[in-house]
Amino acid sequence: IFESQCPPAVSRAVVRKFGENAHVPYGTVFSCFMACCMLGSTILGGLLSAGLHTDSRLEKRATKMFAMSALSIACTTYASAQDDGLYVLLLGMFAFEACVGMYFPVIGTMRSRYLPTSHRSVIMSIYGVPLNVLVVSVFLYIGRLGVTGAFAVATVALVTAVLCMLALQGIRAREARQHIKMVGGIVKARMNMINSLKEAAEAQRSQENSDDASSVQVDGKSVDEDDIWLDHARHSRHNRGSLSQFQL
């Protein structure tokens, strides 16, 4: 939609600004578009090298990129309806082209992350159907919509993309919380198992200490308490026998 409505929008803005005989430098404008696109790709490359693709930062940056795209197209839509909006129109288009330069690396990374390789082409073909329906519908009703209406449709589509990215961030955050909860449960179970093993080892150690405490040292030898009582009983019987013999 943007590529098809850009030339008539620029031409009309130049004519409104400089008159009917003004020449539109389409080559210069297109070169500026390509420079802005390359600038956006370069900026995103620097962010990616700094670790943008880790965790959920890619989704956050993609959401901001779509929001900036929607804002730039909204400015373009507003400027296309004004009599003296050439500079705002060009500024909005340049900003949008910079977002286009960021879009392709970001969407490529997200496709490789979320779409399986075996079904990626089929999924992308299916999602291409509503895109083509939208573009064809705008072309069919361009007489009623006009340039401003076509840009408004593009703005609505980009706002929808921002909402979808916010929903994706919510799903990612919910999955992260569930993963943290699962890992916490595993860690808690392992800690409980370790504490149980420690308690069992302490109980065994205390049992061994109690068994050791039931023995005493006699003449340098370890003698159990049961043996001491048996010896005491034998000595008592022997003493009573000796006393009986003495009385006889």
Short mmCIF file of C-alpha atoms in Angstrom, two decimals:
data_model
loop_
_atom_site.label_atom_id
_atom_site.label_comp_id
_atom_site.label_asym_id
_atom_site.label_seq_id
_atom_site.Cartn_x
_atom_site.Cartn_y
_atom_site.Cartn_z
CA ILE A 1 0.00 0.00 0.00
CA PHE A 2 2.80 2.41 0.91
CA GLU A 3 4.79 1.78 -2.26
CA SER A 4 1.77 2.21 -4.51
CA GLN A 5 0.50 5.41 -2.87
CA CYS A 6 3.84 7.07 -2.22
CA PRO A 7 4.38 8.62 -5.72
CA PRO A 8 0.96 10.26 -5.99
CA ALA A 9 1.18 11.53 -2.40
CA VAL A 10 4.60 13.10 -2.97
CA SER A 11 3.55 14.53 -6.34
CA ARG A 12 0.44 16.14 -4.90
CA ALA A 13 2.36 17.57 -1.93
CA VAL A 14 5.05 19.04 -4.24
CA VAL A 15 2.42 20.60 -6.49
CA ARG A 16 0.66 22.11 -3.48
CA LYS A 17 3.94 23.46 -2.17
CA PHE A 18 5.64 24.76 -5.33
CA GLY A 19 2.88 25.01 -7.95
CA GLU A 20 1.68 23.11 -10.97
CA ASN A 21 4.94 23.35 -12.89
CA ALA A 22 7.07 21.87 -10.08
CA HIS A 23 9.13 18.80 -10.96
CA VAL A 24 9.06 15.83 -8.57
CA PRO A 25 12.55 14.27 -8.16
CA TYR A 26 11.40 10.67 -7.82
CA GLY A 27 14.94 9.35 -8.20
CA THR A 28 16.19 11.46 -5.31
CA VAL A 29 13.23 10.53 -3.15
CA PHE A 30 13.70 6.82 -3.88
CA SER A 31 17.44 7.09 -3.10
CA CYS A 32 16.60 8.69 0.24
CA PHE A 33 14.18 5.85 0.91
CA MET A 34 16.91 3.27 0.28
CA ALA A 35 19.37 5.19 2.46
CA CYS A 36 16.84 5.27 5.33
CA CYS A 37 16.18 1.55 4.89
CA MET A 38 19.91 0.81 5.06
CA LEU A 39 20.20 3.05 8.13
CA GLY A 40 17.47 1.10 9.90
CA SER A 41 19.15 -2.22 9.08
CA THR A 42 22.48 -0.88 10.34
CA ILE A 43 20.97 0.31 13.62
CA LEU A 44 19.27 -3.04 14.15
CA GLY A 45 22.51 -4.87 13.35
CA GLY A 46 24.26 -2.94 16.11
CA LEU A 47 21.49 -3.78 18.54
CA LEU A 48 21.61 -7.46 17.59
CA SER A 49 25.36 -7.59 18.11
CA ALA A 50 24.79 -6.10 21.56
CA GLY A 51 22.58 -9.07 22.54
CA LEU A 52 19.14 -7.90 21.45
CA HIS A 53 18.09 -11.39 20.32
CA THR A 54 18.32 -12.90 23.80
CA ASP A 55 15.34 -13.48 26.10
CA SER A 56 12.33 -11.34 25.23
CA ARG A 57 14.14 -8.15 24.20
CA LEU A 58 13.63 -8.94 20.51
CA GLU A 59 9.85 -8.95 20.96
CA LYS A 60 9.99 -5.66 22.86
CA ARG A 61 12.09 -3.99 20.18
CA ALA A 62 9.82 -5.39 17.47
CA THR A 63 6.80 -3.92 19.27
CA LYS A 64 8.50 -0.52 19.43
CA MET A 65 9.44 -0.80 15.75
CA PHE A 66 5.82 -1.51 14.76
CA ALA A 67 4.63 1.35 16.97
CA MET A 68 7.09 3.73 15.33
CA SER A 69 5.93 2.49 11.91
CA ALA A 70 2.30 3.12 12.82
CA LEU A 71 3.19 6.60 14.10
CA SER A 72 5.13 7.46 10.95
CA ILE A 73 2.32 6.29 8.67
CA ALA A 74 -0.17 8.22 10.80
CA CYS A 75 1.93 11.36 10.27
CA THR A 76 2.02 10.59 6.55
CA THR A 77 -1.75 10.17 6.52
CA TYR A 78 -2.21 13.49 8.27
CA ALA A 79 0.27 15.32 6.04
CA SER A 80 -1.26 13.93 2.84
CA ALA A 81 -4.54 15.65 3.71
CA GLN A 82 -2.88 19.04 4.36
CA ASP A 83 -2.17 21.72 1.80
CA ASP A 84 1.29 22.48 3.20
CA GLY A 85 2.43 19.13 4.56
CA LEU A 86 5.32 18.23 2.26
CA TYR A 87 8.06 18.17 4.90
CA VAL A 88 5.98 16.25 7.41
CA LEU A 89 5.01 13.83 4.65
CA LEU A 90 8.61 13.20 3.66
CA LEU A 91 9.73 12.91 7.29
CA GLY A 92 7.04 10.31 7.98
CA MET A 93 7.98 8.35 4.85
CA PHE A 94 11.69 8.40 5.73
CA ALA A 95 10.93 7.17 9.25
CA PHE A 96 8.74 4.41 7.84
CA GLU A 97 11.49 3.28 5.46
CA ALA A 98 13.91 3.10 8.40
CA CYS A 99 11.40 0.85 10.15
CA VAL A 100 11.21 -1.26 6.97
CA GLY A 101 14.98 -1.72 7.19
CA MET A 102 14.53 -3.03 10.74
CA TYR A 103 11.51 -5.14 9.86
CA PHE A 104 13.07 -7.79 7.63
CA PRO A 105 15.87 -8.89 10.03
CA VAL A 106 13.48 -8.86 13.00
CA ILE A 107 10.73 -10.81 11.28
CA GLY A 108 13.28 -13.29 9.91
CA THR A 109 14.62 -13.95 13.40
CA MET A 110 11.12 -14.32 14.83
CA ARG A 111 10.12 -16.72 12.05
CA SER A 112 13.09 -18.95 12.80
CA ARG A 113 12.23 -18.82 16.51
CA TYR A 114 8.50 -19.52 16.40
CA LEU A 115 7.80 -21.31 13.11
CA PRO A 116 9.08 -24.87 12.60
CA THR A 117 11.22 -25.31 9.51
CA SER A 118 9.10 -28.15 8.17
CA HIS A 119 5.91 -26.03 8.13
CA ARG A 120 7.30 -22.51 7.74
CA SER A 121 6.58 -22.09 4.04
CA VAL A 122 3.02 -23.38 4.42
CA ILE A 123 2.30 -21.09 7.36
CA MET A 124 3.72 -18.07 5.57
CA SER A 125 1.65 -18.87 2.48
CA ILE A 126 -1.52 -19.08 4.59
CA TYR A 127 -0.77 -15.77 6.30
CA GLY A 128 -0.08 -14.21 2.92
CA VAL A 129 -3.73 -14.69 1.91
CA PRO A 130 -5.22 -11.96 4.18
CA LEU A 131 -2.34 -9.64 3.22
CA ASN A 132 -3.13 -10.00 -0.48
CA VAL A 133 -6.85 -9.59 0.21
CA LEU A 134 -6.15 -6.32 2.04
CA VAL A 135 -3.93 -4.95 -0.73
CA VAL A 136 -6.33 -5.93 -3.51
CA SER A 137 -9.25 -4.43 -1.60
CA VAL A 138 -7.41 -1.11 -1.25
CA PHE A 139 -6.61 -1.12 -4.97
CA LEU A 140 -10.23 -1.87 -5.87
CA TYR A 141 -11.59 0.93 -3.68
CA ILE A 142 -8.77 3.43 -4.19
CA GLY A 143 -11.20 5.76 -5.95
CA ARG A 144 -13.27 6.03 -2.79
CA LEU A 145 -10.43 5.87 -0.31
CA GLY A 146 -7.96 8.12 -2.04
CA VAL A 147 -4.34 8.47 -0.97
CA THR A 148 -5.27 9.54 2.54
CA GLY A 149 -7.68 6.62 2.97
CA ALA A 150 -5.08 4.12 1.73
CA PHE A 151 -2.55 5.43 4.24
CA ALA A 152 -5.23 5.23 6.94
CA VAL A 153 -5.78 1.54 6.12
CA ALA A 154 -2.02 0.97 6.42
CA THR A 155 -2.06 2.75 9.79
CA VAL A 156 -4.84 0.51 11.07
CA ALA A 157 -2.93 -2.57 9.90
CA LEU A 158 0.21 -1.44 11.73
CA VAL A 159 -1.75 -0.70 14.92
CA THR A 160 -3.13 -4.25 14.67
CA ALA A 161 0.45 -5.52 14.39
CA VAL A 162 1.37 -3.61 17.56
CA LEU A 163 -1.54 -5.21 19.42
CA CYS A 164 -0.49 -8.65 18.20
CA MET A 165 3.06 -8.04 19.40
CA LEU A 166 1.76 -6.99 22.82
CA ALA A 167 -0.25 -10.22 22.96
CA LEU A 168 2.87 -12.19 22.03
CA GLN A 169 4.81 -10.47 24.81
CA GLY A 170 2.07 -11.45 27.26
CA ILE A 171 2.26 -15.08 26.14
CA ARG A 172 6.05 -15.06 26.49
CA ALA A 173 5.84 -13.52 29.95
CA ARG A 174 3.27 -16.10 31.06
CA GLU A 175 5.44 -18.94 29.76
CA ALA A 176 8.44 -17.48 31.56
CA ARG A 177 6.52 -17.34 34.84
CA GLN A 178 5.38 -20.95 34.39
CA HIS A 179 8.94 -22.02 33.65
CA ILE A 180 10.24 -20.23 36.73
CA LYS A 181 7.51 -21.83 38.82
CA MET A 182 8.36 -25.28 37.47
CA VAL A 183 12.07 -24.80 38.11
CA GLY A 184 11.28 -23.55 41.62
CA GLY A 185 9.19 -26.68 42.27
CA ILE A 186 12.03 -28.92 41.09
CA VAL A 187 14.55 -27.07 43.26
CA LYS A 188 12.20 -27.29 46.26
CA ALA A 189 11.71 -31.03 45.75
CA ARG A 190 15.46 -31.58 45.57
CA MET A 191 16.03 -29.52 48.70
CA ASN A 192 13.41 -31.57 50.53
CA MET A 193 15.12 -34.76 49.40
CA ILE A 194 18.50 -33.44 50.58
CA ASN A 195 17.01 -32.46 53.97
CA SER A 196 15.43 -35.92 54.31
CA LEU A 197 18.79 -37.57 53.61
CA LYS A 198 20.45 -35.31 56.17
CA GLU A 199 17.84 -36.17 58.79
CA ALA A 200 18.24 -39.89 58.08
CA ALA A 201 22.02 -39.59 58.39
CA GLU A 202 21.71 -37.67 61.67
CA ALA A 203 19.27 -40.25 63.05
CA GLN A 204 21.67 -43.07 62.14
CA ARG A 205 24.55 -41.18 63.71
CA SER A 206 22.61 -40.58 66.93
CA GLN A 207 21.67 -44.29 67.05
CA GLU A 208 25.30 -45.25 66.73
CA ASN A 209 26.23 -42.79 69.48
CA SER A 210 23.58 -44.25 71.80
CA ASP A 211 24.88 -47.76 71.13
CA ASP A 212 28.41 -46.60 71.94
CA ALA A 213 27.18 -44.92 75.14
CA SER A 214 25.74 -48.24 76.42
CA SER A 215 29.25 -49.67 76.81
CA VAL A 216 31.79 -48.67 79.53
CA GLN A 217 35.51 -49.08 80.01
CA VAL A 218 36.65 -51.62 82.62
CA ASP A 219 40.39 -52.21 83.09
CA GLY A 220 40.98 -50.64 79.69
CA LYS A 221 38.45 -52.92 78.01
CA SER A 222 35.04 -52.05 76.59
CA VAL A 223 32.34 -53.91 78.51
CA ASP A 224 28.60 -53.66 77.87
CA GLU A 225 26.23 -52.85 80.74
CA ASP A 226 24.51 -56.23 80.32
CA ASP A 227 27.83 -57.98 80.90
CA ILE A 228 28.36 -55.92 84.06
CA TRP A 229 24.99 -56.95 85.48
CA LEU A 230 25.66 -60.61 84.67
CA ASP A 231 29.05 -60.48 86.46
CA HIS A 232 27.42 -58.77 89.44
CA ALA A 233 24.78 -61.49 89.63
CA ARG A 234 27.40 -64.27 89.48
CA HIS A 235 29.46 -62.62 92.24
CA SER A 236 26.34 -62.30 94.39
CA ARG A 237 25.51 -66.02 94.06
CA HIS A 238 29.12 -66.94 94.79
CA ASN A 239 29.17 -64.80 97.96
CA ARG A 240 25.90 -66.33 99.19
CA GLY A 241 27.33 -69.87 98.65
CA SER A 242 30.50 -69.04 100.58
CA LEU A 243 28.44 -67.66 103.50
CA SER A 244 26.35 -70.83 103.67
CA GLN A 245 29.43 -73.04 103.80
CA PHE A 246 30.85 -70.86 106.60
CA GLN A 247 27.67 -71.16 108.67
CA LEU A 248 27.72 -74.95 108.28
#
